[in-house]
CSV table of N, CA and C in Angstrom, one decimal:
chain,number,residue,atom,x,y,z
A,1,UNK,N,-11.3,-2.7,-17.4
A,1,UNK,CA,-10.9,-3.2,-18.9
A,1,UNK,C,-9.4,-3.0,-18.7
A,2,UNK,N,-9.0,-3.6,-19.7
A,2,UNK,CA,-7.4,-3.4,-19.9
A,2,UNK,C,-7.1,-2.0,-20.6
A,3,UNK,N,-7.9,-1.4,-21.3
A,3,UNK,CA,-7.7,-0.3,-21.8
A,3,UNK,C,-8.2,1.1,-21.0
A,4,UNK,N,-8.9,0.9,-20.0
A,4,UNK,CA,-9.2,2.0,-18.9
A,4,UNK,C,-8.0,1.8,-18.2
A,5,UNK,N,-7.4,0.5,-17.6
A,5,UNK,CA,-6.5,0.4,-16.8
A,5,UNK,C,-5.2,1.3,-17.7
A,6,UNK,N,-5.0,1.0,-18.5
A,6,UNK,CA,-3.9,1.5,-19.4
A,6,UNK,C,-4.0,3.0,-19.6
A,7,UNK,N,-5.3,3.6,-19.8
A,7,UNK,CA,-5.6,5.1,-19.8
A,7,UNK,C,-5.2,5.7,-18.7
A,8,UNK,N,-5.7,5.1,-17.3
A,8,UNK,CA,-5.4,5.9,-16.2
A,8,UNK,C,-3.9,5.8,-15.8
A,9,UNK,N,-3.2,4.4,-16.1
A,9,UNK,CA,-1.9,4.4,-15.9
A,9,UNK,C,-1.2,5.5,-16.7
A,10,UNK,N,-1.5,5.8,-17.9
A,10,UNK,CA,-0.7,6.7,-18.3
A,10,UNK,C,-0.9,8.5,-18.1
A,11,UNK,N,-2.3,8.8,-17.7
A,11,UNK,CA,-2.7,9.8,-17.4
A,11,UNK,C,-1.8,10.2,-15.8
A,12,UNK,N,-1.9,9.4,-15.0
A,12,UNK,CA,-1.3,9.2,-13.7
A,12,UNK,C,0.2,9.1,-13.8
A,13,UNK,N,0.9,8.9,-14.9
A,13,UNK,CA,2.3,8.2,-15.2
A,13,UNK,C,2.5,7.4,-14.1
A,14,UNK,N,1.9,6.1,-13.8
A,14,UNK,CA,2.2,5.1,-12.9
A,14,UNK,C,3.0,4.2,-13.5
A,15,UNK,N,4.0,3.6,-12.6
A,15,UNK,CA,5.1,2.8,-12.8
A,15,UNK,C,4.7,1.5,-13.3
A,16,UNK,N,5.2,0.6,-13.7
A,16,UNK,CA,5.0,-0.8,-14.3
A,16,UNK,C,4.9,-1.6,-12.7
A,17,UNK,N,5.5,-1.5,-11.7
A,17,UNK,CA,5.5,-2.2,-10.6
A,17,UNK,C,5.5,-1.2,-9.3
A,18,UNK,N,4.2,-1.3,-8.6
A,18,UNK,CA,4.3,-0.5,-7.4
A,18,UNK,C,3.4,-1.2,-6.4
A,19,UNK,N,3.9,-0.5,-5.2
A,19,UNK,CA,3.1,-1.1,-3.9
A,19,UNK,C,2.1,0.2,-3.9
A,20,UNK,N,0.9,-0.4,-3.5
A,20,UNK,CA,-0.3,0.7,-3.3
A,20,UNK,C,-0.8,0.7,-1.8
A,21,UNK,N,-0.8,1.7,-1.3
A,21,UNK,CA,-1.6,2.1,0.5
A,21,UNK,C,-2.9,3.2,-0.1
A,22,UNK,N,-3.8,2.8,0.7
A,22,UNK,CA,-5.0,3.7,0.6
A,22,UNK,C,-5.6,4.3,1.8
A,23,UNK,N,-5.7,5.3,1.8
A,23,UNK,CA,-6.3,6.0,3.3
A,23,UNK,C,-5.9,7.6,3.3
A,24,UNK,N,-7.0,8.3,4.1
A,24,UNK,CA,-6.7,9.7,4.3
A,24,UNK,C,-5.3,9.8,4.9
A,25,UNK,N,-4.7,11.0,4.6
A,25,UNK,CA,-3.2,11.2,5.0
A,25,UNK,C,-3.5,11.8,6.7
A,26,UNK,N,-3.8,10.8,7.4
A,26,UNK,CA,-3.7,11.1,9.1
A,26,UNK,C,-3.2,10.2,10.0
A,27,UNK,N,-2.6,10.5,11.0
A,27,UNK,CA,-2.1,9.7,11.9
A,27,UNK,C,-2.4,8.4,12.0
A,28,UNK,N,-3.5,8.2,12.3
A,28,UNK,CA,-3.9,6.6,12.6
A,28,UNK,C,-3.7,5.8,10.9
A,29,UNK,N,-3.6,6.4,10.1
A,29,UNK,CA,-3.0,5.5,8.7
A,29,UNK,C,-1.9,5.1,8.9
A,30,UNK,N,-1.0,5.6,9.8
A,30,UNK,CA,0.4,5.4,9.9
A,30,UNK,C,1.4,5.3,8.6
A,31,UNK,N,1.4,6.4,7.8
A,31,UNK,CA,2.0,6.5,6.7
A,31,UNK,C,3.5,6.7,6.9
A,32,UNK,N,3.3,7.9,7.9
A,32,UNK,CA,5.1,8.1,8.0
A,32,UNK,C,6.1,6.7,8.4
A,33,UNK,N,5.7,5.5,8.9
A,33,UNK,CA,6.1,4.4,9.3
A,33,UNK,C,6.3,3.5,8.0
A,34,UNK,N,5.4,3.6,7.1
A,34,UNK,CA,5.4,2.8,6.0
A,34,UNK,C,6.6,3.8,5.0
A,35,UNK,N,6.7,4.7,5.2
A,35,UNK,CA,7.5,5.6,4.3
A,35,UNK,C,8.8,5.8,5.0
A,36,UNK,N,9.0,5.1,6.4
A,36,UNK,CA,10.4,4.8,6.6
A,36,UNK,C,10.8,3.1,6.4
A,37,UNK,N,9.6,2.6,6.0
A,37,UNK,CA,10.1,1.1,5.8
A,37,UNK,C,10.2,1.0,4.3
A,38,UNK,N,9.8,1.6,3.3
A,38,UNK,CA,10.1,1.9,2.1
A,38,UNK,C,11.6,2.3,2.1
A,39,UNK,N,12.2,3.4,2.7
A,39,UNK,CA,13.3,4.0,2.9
A,39,UNK,C,14.5,2.6,3.4
A,40,UNK,N,14.0,1.9,4.0
A,40,UNK,CA,14.7,0.6,4.4
A,40,UNK,C,14.9,-0.4,3.2
A,41,UNK,N,13.8,-0.4,2.4
A,41,UNK,CA,13.8,-1.4,1.2
A,41,UNK,C,14.4,-0.8,0.1
A,42,UNK,N,14.5,0.7,0.1
A,42,UNK,CA,15.1,1.2,-1.0
A,42,UNK,C,16.6,0.9,-1.1
A,43,UNK,N,17.2,0.7,0.1
A,43,UNK,CA,18.9,0.3,0.2
A,43,UNK,C,18.9,-1.2,-1.0
A,44,UNK,N,18.3,-2.1,-0.6
A,44,UNK,CA,17.9,-3.4,-1.5
A,44,UNK,C,17.5,-3.4,-2.8
A,45,UNK,N,16.2,-2.4,-2.8
A,45,UNK,CA,15.7,-2.2,-4.2
A,45,UNK,C,15.7,-1.0,-4.6
A,46,UNK,N,16.9,-0.3,-5.1
A,46,UNK,CA,16.8,1.0,-5.4
A,46,UNK,C,15.5,1.7,-6.2
A,47,UNK,N,14.6,0.9,-7.1
A,47,UNK,CA,13.6,1.5,-7.7
A,47,UNK,C,12.5,1.1,-7.1
A,48,UNK,N,12.2,0.5,-6.0
A,48,UNK,CA,11.1,0.2,-5.3
A,48,UNK,C,10.1,1.7,-5.3
A,49,UNK,N,8.6,1.2,-5.8
A,49,UNK,CA,7.7,2.3,-5.9
A,49,UNK,C,6.7,1.9,-4.9
A,50,UNK,N,6.0,3.1,-4.4
A,50,UNK,CA,4.9,3.4,-3.6
A,50,UNK,C,4.0,4.4,-4.0
A,51,UNK,N,2.8,4.0,-4.1
A,51,UNK,CA,1.9,5.0,-4.7
A,51,UNK,C,1.0,5.1,-3.3
A,52,UNK,N,0.5,6.3,-2.9
A,52,UNK,CA,-0.2,6.3,-1.6
A,52,UNK,C,-1.6,7.3,-2.2
A,53,UNK,N,-2.7,6.6,-2.1
A,53,UNK,CA,-3.9,7.4,-2.6
A,53,UNK,C,-4.8,7.8,-1.1
A,54,UNK,N,-5.1,9.1,-1.2
A,54,UNK,CA,-5.7,9.2,0.0
A,54,UNK,C,-5.9,11.0,0.1
A,55,UNK,N,-7.1,11.4,0.5
A,55,UNK,CA,-7.3,12.6,0.9
A,55,UNK,C,-6.1,13.3,2.1
A,56,UNK,N,-6.1,15.0,1.4
A,56,UNK,CA,-4.9,15.4,2.6
A,56,UNK,C,-5.8,15.4,3.9
A,57,UNK,N,-5.1,15.4,4.9
A,57,UNK,CA,-5.5,15.4,6.2
A,57,UNK,C,-4.3,15.9,7.1
A,58,UNK,N,-4.4,15.8,8.5
A,58,UNK,CA,-3.5,16.2,9.4
A,58,UNK,C,-2.0,16.0,9.2
A,59,UNK,N,-1.9,14.7,8.5
A,59,UNK,CA,-0.3,14.4,8.2
A,59,UNK,C,0.2,14.8,6.9
A,60,UNK,N,-0.7,15.4,6.0
A,60,UNK,CA,-0.1,15.7,5.0
A,60,UNK,C,1.3,16.3,4.8
A,61,UNK,N,1.6,17.3,5.6
A,61,UNK,CA,2.9,18.0,5.4
A,61,UNK,C,3.7,17.3,6.1
A,62,UNK,N,3.6,16.4,7.3
A,62,UNK,CA,4.9,15.6,7.6
A,62,UNK,C,5.0,14.5,6.8
A,63,UNK,N,4.0,14.0,5.8
A,63,UNK,CA,4.2,12.8,4.9
A,63,UNK,C,5.2,13.6,3.9
A,64,UNK,N,5.1,14.5,3.3
A,64,UNK,CA,5.6,15.3,2.1
A,64,UNK,C,7.0,15.7,2.8
A,65,UNK,N,7.4,15.8,3.9
A,65,UNK,CA,8.7,16.4,4.3
A,65,UNK,C,9.3,15.1,5.0
A,66,UNK,N,9.1,14.1,5.2
A,66,UNK,CA,9.7,13.0,5.3
A,66,UNK,C,10.1,12.3,4.1
A,67,UNK,N,9.4,12.1,3.0
A,67,UNK,CA,9.4,11.8,1.6
A,67,UNK,C,11.0,12.7,1.2
A,68,UNK,N,10.9,14.0,1.3
A,68,UNK,CA,11.6,14.9,1.0
A,68,UNK,C,12.8,14.4,1.8
A,69,UNK,N,13.0,14.3,3.2
A,69,UNK,CA,14.2,14.2,4.1
A,69,UNK,C,14.8,12.8,3.5
A,70,UNK,N,14.0,11.8,3.4
A,70,UNK,CA,14.5,10.5,3.1
A,70,UNK,C,15.3,10.1,1.5
A,71,UNK,N,14.9,11.4,1.1
A,71,UNK,CA,15.2,11.3,-0.6
A,71,UNK,C,14.2,10.4,-1.2
A,72,UNK,N,13.0,10.2,-1.2
A,72,UNK,CA,12.3,9.2,-1.6
A,72,UNK,C,11.3,9.9,-2.8
A,73,UNK,N,11.7,11.1,-3.1
A,73,UNK,CA,10.7,11.7,-4.1
A,73,UNK,C,10.2,11.1,-5.4
A,74,UNK,N,11.3,10.1,-5.9
A,74,UNK,CA,11.6,9.6,-7.0
A,74,UNK,C,10.9,7.9,-6.9
A,75,UNK,N,10.6,7.8,-5.5
A,75,UNK,CA,9.9,6.3,-5.0
A,75,UNK,C,8.6,6.4,-4.8
A,76,UNK,N,8.1,7.5,-4.1
A,76,UNK,CA,6.6,7.7,-3.6
A,76,UNK,C,6.1,8.8,-4.2
A,77,UNK,N,4.9,8.4,-4.8
A,77,UNK,CA,4.0,9.1,-5.3
A,77,UNK,C,2.4,9.4,-4.5
A,78,UNK,N,2.3,10.6,-4.3
A,78,UNK,CA,0.9,10.7,-3.6
A,78,UNK,C,-0.1,11.3,-4.6
A,79,UNK,N,-1.5,10.7,-4.5
A,79,UNK,CA,-2.5,11.0,-5.3
A,79,UNK,C,-3.8,11.3,-4.4
A,80,UNK,N,-4.6,12.2,-4.9
A,80,UNK,CA,-5.9,12.6,-4.4
A,80,UNK,C,-7.1,12.8,-5.1
A,81,UNK,N,-8.3,12.6,-4.9
A,81,UNK,CA,-9.5,13.0,-5.7
A,81,UNK,C,-9.4,12.1,-6.9
A,82,UNK,N,-9.3,10.8,-6.5
A,82,UNK,CA,-9.3,9.9,-7.7
A,82,UNK,C,-11.0,9.6,-7.7
A,83,UNK,N,-11.7,9.2,-9.1
A,83,UNK,CA,-12.7,8.9,-9.0
A,83,UNK,C,-13.0,7.1,-8.8
A,84,UNK,N,-14.3,6.6,-8.7
A,84,UNK,CA,-14.1,5.3,-8.2
A,84,UNK,C,-13.4,4.5,-9.3
A,85,UNK,N,-13.7,4.7,-10.5
A,85,UNK,CA,-13.0,4.1,-11.6
A,85,UNK,C,-11.5,4.1,-11.6
A,86,UNK,N,-11.1,5.0,-11.4
A,86,UNK,CA,-9.6,5.2,-11.4
A,86,UNK,C,-9.1,4.8,-9.9
A,87,UNK,N,-9.7,4.8,-8.9
A,87,UNK,CA,-9.1,3.9,-7.6
A,87,UNK,C,-9.1,2.4,-8.1
A,88,UNK,N,-9.8,2.2,-8.8
A,88,UNK,CA,-10.0,0.5,-9.1
A,88,UNK,C,-9.1,0.1,-10.1
A,89,UNK,N,-8.5,1.1,-11.1
A,89,UNK,CA,-7.5,1.0,-11.9
A,89,UNK,C,-6.2,0.9,-10.8
A,90,UNK,N,-6.1,1.8,-10.3
A,90,UNK,CA,-4.9,1.5,-9.5
A,90,UNK,C,-4.6,0.4,-8.4
A,91,UNK,N,-5.7,0.0,-8.0
A,91,UNK,CA,-5.5,-1.4,-7.3
A,91,UNK,C,-5.2,-2.5,-8.4
A,92,UNK,N,-5.9,-2.7,-9.7
A,92,UNK,CA,-5.6,-3.7,-10.5
A,92,UNK,C,-4.1,-3.4,-10.8
A,93,UNK,N,-3.7,-2.2,-11.2
A,93,UNK,CA,-2.6,-2.2,-11.8
A,93,UNK,C,-1.2,-2.4,-10.7
A,94,UNK,N,-1.7,-2.2,-9.4
A,94,UNK,CA,-0.5,-2.6,-8.2
A,94,UNK,C,0.1,-4.0,-8.2
A,95,UNK,N,1.3,-3.9,-7.7
A,95,UNK,CA,1.4,-5.5,-7.3
A,95,UNK,C,1.2,-6.0,-5.9
A,96,UNK,N,1.2,-5.1,-4.9
A,96,UNK,CA,1.0,-5.6,-3.6
A,96,UNK,C,0.3,-4.5,-3.1
A,97,UNK,N,-0.7,-4.6,-1.8
A,97,UNK,CA,-1.4,-3.8,-1.2
A,97,UNK,C,-1.0,-3.8,0.4
A,98,UNK,N,-0.6,-2.6,1.0
A,98,UNK,CA,-0.1,-2.6,2.2
A,98,UNK,C,-1.0,-1.8,3.1
A,99,UNK,N,-1.4,-2.1,4.1
A,99,UNK,CA,-2.2,-1.4,5.0
A,99,UNK,C,-2.0,-1.2,6.3
A,100,UNK,N,-1.0,0.1,6.6
A,100,UNK,CA,-0.1,0.0,8.0
A,100,UNK,C,-0.9,0.7,9.1
A,101,UNK,N,-2.3,0.6,9.0
A,101,UNK,CA,-3.0,1.6,9.9
A,101,UNK,C,-2.6,1.0,11.5
A,102,UNK,N,-2.8,1.8,12.3
A,102,UNK,CA,-2.5,1.5,13.8
A,102,UNK,C,-3.9,1.6,14.4
A,103,UNK,N,-5.1,1.7,14.0
A,103,UNK,CA,-6.5,1.7,14.2
A,103,UNK,C,-7.5,1.7,13.0
A,104,UNK,N,-8.3,0.7,13.0
A,104,UNK,CA,-9.6,1.0,12.2
A,104,UNK,C,-10.9,0.2,12.6
A,105,UNK,N,-11.9,0.6,12.2
A,105,UNK,CA,-13.0,0.2,13.0
A,105,UNK,C,-13.3,-1.3,12.1
A,106,UNK,N,-12.9,-1.1,10.7
A,106,UNK,CA,-13.0,-2.3,9.9
A,106,UNK,C,-12.2,-2.2,9.0
A,107,UNK,N,-12.1,-1.6,7.8
A,107,UNK,CA,-11.2,-1.8,6.8
A,107,UNK,C,-11.7,-1.9,5.1
A,108,UNK,N,-12.4,-1.2,4.7
A,108,UNK,CA,-13.2,-1.2,3.5
A,108,UNK,C,-11.6,-1.7,2.2
A,109,UNK,N,-10.5,-0.8,2.1
A,109,UNK,CA,-9.7,-1.1,1.4
A,109,UNK,C,-9.2,-2.4,1.1
A,110,UNK,N,-9.0,-3.3,2.5
A,110,UNK,CA,-9.1,-4.6,2.4
A,110,UNK,C,-9.3,-5.7,1.6
A,111,UNK,N,-11.1,-4.9,1.5
A,111,UNK,CA,-11.9,-5.6,0.6
A,111,UNK,C,-11.9,-5.3,-0.8
A,112,UNK,N,-11.5,-4.0,-1.2
A,112,UNK,CA,-11.3,-3.5,-2.2
A,112,UNK,C,-10.1,-4.1,-3.1
A,113,UNK,N,-9.1,-4.3,-2.2
A,113,UNK,CA,-7.6,-5.1,-2.8
A,113,UNK,C,-8.1,-6.6,-3.1
A,114,UNK,N,-8.9,-7.3,-2.1
A,114,UNK,CA,-9.0,-8.5,-2.2
A,114,UNK,C,-10.2,-8.7,-3.6
A,115,UNK,N,-10.9,-7.8,-3.7
A,115,UNK,CA,-11.7,-7.9,-5.1
A,115,UNK,C,-10.9,-7.7,-6.1
A,116,UNK,N,-9.7,-6.9,-5.9
A,116,UNK,CA,-9.0,-6.7,-7.2
A,116,UNK,C,-7.9,-7.8,-7.2
A,117,UNK,N,-8.0,-9.0,-6.7
A,117,UNK,CA,-6.7,-10.1,-6.5
A,117,UNK,C,-5.5,-9.4,-6.4
A,118,UNK,N,-5.1,-9.0,-5.1
A,118,UNK,CA,-3.9,-8.5,-5.0
A,118,UNK,C,-3.5,-9.2,-3.4
A,119,UNK,N,-2.1,-9.5,-3.6
A,119,UNK,CA,-1.8,-10.0,-2.3
A,119,UNK,C,-1.6,-8.8,-1.3
A,120,UNK,N,-1.7,-8.9,0.1
A,120,UNK,CA,-2.0,-7.7,1.0
A,120,UNK,C,-0.9,-7.9,2.0
A,121,UNK,N,-0.2,-7.1,2.5
A,121,UNK,CA,0.3,-7.1,3.7
A,121,UNK,C,-0.1,-5.9,4.5
A,122,UNK,N,-0.5,-6.4,5.9
A,122,UNK,CA,-1.3,-5.6,6.8
A,122,UNK,C,-0.9,-5.4,8.2
A,123,UNK,N,-1.2,-4.4,8.8
A,123,UNK,CA,-0.9,-4.3,10.2
A,123,UNK,C,-1.8,-5.6,11.4
A,124,UNK,N,-0.8,-5.7,12.2
A,124,UNK,CA,-1.3,-6.9,12.8
A,124,UNK,C,-2.5,-6.5,13.9
A,125,UNK,N,-3.6,-6.1,13.2
A,125,UNK,CA,-4.8,-5.8,14.0
A,125,UNK,C,-5.9,-6.5,13.9
A,126,UNK,N,-6.2,-6.7,15.4
A,126,UNK,CA,-7.4,-7.8,15.4
A,126,UNK,C,-8.7,-8.0,14.3
A,127,UNK,N,-9.1,-6.6,13.7
A,127,UNK,CA,-10.1,-6.6,12.9
A,127,UNK,C,-9.3,-7.0,11.5
A,128,UNK,N,-8.3,-6.6,11.4
A,128,UNK,CA,-7.8,-7.2,9.9
A,128,UNK,C,-7.7,-8.4,9.9
A,129,UNK,N,-7.2,-9.4,11.0
A,129,UNK,CA,-7.0,-10.9,11.0
A,129,UNK,C,-8.2,-11.2,10.9
A,130,UNK,N,-9.5,-10.8,11.7
A,130,UNK,CA,-10.5,-11.2,11.6
A,130,UNK,C,-11.4,-11.2,10.3
A,131,UNK,N,-11.1,-10.0,9.5
A,131,UNK,CA,-11.5,-9.7,8.2
A,131,UNK,C,-11.1,-10.8,7.2
A,132,UNK,N,-9.5,-11.0,7.2
A,132,UNK,CA,-8.9,-11.9,6.6
A,132,UNK,C,-8.8,-13.2,6.6
A,133,UNK,N,-9.4,-13.7,8.0
A,133,UNK,CA,-9.3,-15.0,8.2
A,133,UNK,C,-7.7,-15.5,8.7
A,134,UNK,N,-6.7,-14.6,8.8
A,134,UNK,CA,-5.4,-14.9,9.1
A,134,UNK,C,-5.0,-15.4,7.8
A,135,UNK,N,-5.3,-14.8,6.6
A,135,UNK,CA,-4.6,-15.8,5.5
A,135,UNK,C,-3.7,-14.7,4.8
A,136,UNK,N,-3.2,-13.6,5.1
A,136,UNK,CA,-2.5,-12.8,5.0
A,136,UNK,C,-1.0,-12.6,5.5
A,137,UNK,N,-0.4,-11.6,5.4
A,137,UNK,CA,0.8,-11.6,6.3
A,137,UNK,C,0.9,-10.2,6.9
A,138,UNK,N,1.2,-10.4,8.1
A,138,UNK,CA,0.9,-9.2,8.9
A,138,UNK,C,2.0,-8.7,9.8
A,139,UNK,N,2.3,-7.5,10.2
A,139,UNK,CA,3.4,-7.0,10.6
A,139,UNK,C,3.2,-6.0,11.8
A,140,UNK,N,3.9,-5.8,12.6
A,140,UNK,CA,4.1,-4.8,13.8
A,140,UNK,C,3.9,-3.3,13.2
A,141,UNK,N,2.6,-2.8,13.4
A,141,UNK,CA,2.7,-1.6,12.8
A,141,UNK,C,3.3,-0.4,13.2
A,142,UNK,N,4.2,-0.8,14.7
A,142,UNK,CA,4.9,0.6,15.2
A,142,UNK,C,6.2,0.3,14.5
A,143,UNK,N,6.4,-0.7,13.8
A,143,UNK,CA,8.4,-0.9,13.7
A,143,UNK,C,8.4,-0.9,12.3
A,144,UNK,N,8.8,0.1,11.5
A,144,UNK,CA,9.1,0.3,10.1
A,144,UNK,C,9.7,-1.0,9.4
A,145,UNK,N,11.0,-1.5,10.5
A,145,UNK,CA,11.6,-2.6,10.0
A,145,UNK,C,10.8,-3.8,10.0
A,146,UNK,N,10.2,-4.2,10.6
A,146,UNK,CA,9.0,-5.0,10.4
A,146,UNK,C,8.0,-4.9,9.3
A,147,UNK,N,7.3,-3.9,8.9
A,147,UNK,CA,6.7,-3.5,7.7
A,147,UNK,C,7.6,-4.0,6.5
A,148,UNK,N,9.2,-3.5,6.5
A,148,UNK,CA,9.9,-3.4,5.4
A,148,UNK,C,10.0,-5.0,5.4
A,149,UNK,N,10.5,-6.0,6.2
A,149,UNK,CA,10.7,-7.3,6.3
A,149,UNK,C,9.5,-8.0,5.6
A,150,UNK,N,8.4,-7.7,6.2
A,150,UNK,CA,7.2,-8.3,5.7
A,150,UNK,C,6.8,-8.0,4.0
A,151,UNK,N,6.9,-6.7,3.7
A,151,UNK,CA,6.7,-6.5,2.6
A,151,UNK,C,7.8,-7.4,1.4
A,152,UNK,N,9.2,-7.3,1.7
A,152,UNK,CA,9.9,-7.9,1.1
A,152,UNK,C,9.7,-9.7,1.0
A,153,UNK,N,9.3,-10.2,2.1
A,153,UNK,CA,8.9,-11.4,2.3
A,153,UNK,C,8.0,-11.8,1.1
A,154,UNK,N,6.9,-10.9,1.2
A,154,UNK,CA,5.6,-11.3,0.3
A,154,UNK,C,6.3,-11.0,-1.3
A,155,UNK,N,6.6,-9.7,-1.5
A,155,UNK,CA,7.7,-9.8,-2.9
A,155,UNK,C,8.0,-10.7,-3.6
A,156,UNK,N,9.1,-11.6,-2.6
A,156,UNK,CA,10.1,-12.5,-3.0
A,156,UNK,C,9.2,-13.8,-3.0
A,157,UNK,N,7.8,-14.0,-2.3
A,157,UNK,CA,7.5,-15.4,-2.6
A,157,UNK,C,6.1,-15.5,-3.3
A,158,UNK,N,6.2,-15.7,-4.6
A,158,UNK,CA,5.3,-15.9,-5.5
A,158,UNK,C,4.1,-16.8,-5.3
A,159,UNK,N,4.5,-18.0,-4.7
A,159,UNK,CA,3.5,-18.8,-4.2
A,159,UNK,C,2.4,-18.3,-3.2
A,160,UNK,N,3.4,-17.7,-2.0
A,160,UNK,CA,2.3,-17.2,-1.1
A,160,UNK,C,1.5,-15.9,-1.6
A,161,UNK,N,2.2,-15.2,-2.9
A,161,UNK,CA,1.4,-14.1,-3.2
A,161,UNK,C,0.0,-15.0,-4.2
A,162,UNK,N,0.2,-15.7,-4.9
A,162,UNK,CA,-0.9,-16.7,-5.5
A,162,UNK,C,-1.9,-17.3,-4.4
A,163,UNK,N,-1.7,-17.6,-3.3
A,163,UNK,CA,-2.4,-18.3,-2.3
A,163,UNK,C,-3.2,-17.2,-1.8
A,164,UNK,N,-2.7,-16.0,-1.4
A,164,UNK,CA,-3.4,-14.8,-1.0
A,164,UNK,C,-4.4,-14.3,-2.0
A,165,UNK,N,-3.9,-14.2,-3.4
A,165,UNK,CA,-5.0,-13.9,-4.5
A,165,UNK,C,-6.0,-14.8,-4.8
A,166,UNK,N,-5.8,-16.1,-4.5
A,166,UNK,CA,-6.8,-17.2,-4.4
A,166,UNK,C,-7.9,-17.2,-3.7
A,167,UNK,N,-7.3,-16.6,-2.1
A,167,UNK,CA,-8.0,-16.7,-1.0
A,167,UNK,C,-9.2,-15.6,-1.0
A,168,UNK,N,-8.3,-14.4,-1.7
A,168,UNK,CA,-9.3,-13.0,-2.1
A,168,UNK,C,-10.5,-13.2,-2.9
């Protein structure tokens, strides 16, 4: 409900427009390259916002360090320990979902994003293409510039966003 979303937005001080990514802060989730992509996008979109939701893991320190080194503290926020309702609200409040993983057996966040009517930009993994039937936008998960370019492409293309939302 709108009131629940607004309550969560206020509690976590979420920005009006943000990109969402979800997953444990571990190497296979590929958040370091996504952060580098946000740094690339920041040159053209200084107010770009990324919200990362996920439990701490083996890359937590490297993630925080890279955010600091690239001066992205005001652009990237990290949250852990959300309950199911709060996570649903994060999905609903986001403008775009990005899943940069280099390996997944399935990808539940894809389904959560689709259920939340969100456009998605995804790693070019066979399992992601299978789940989404090639209806979304895919990037080279090893290339921050590819990630940045695909995010920019989707953010600028309202018709494509609508197509993805309708498919989901």
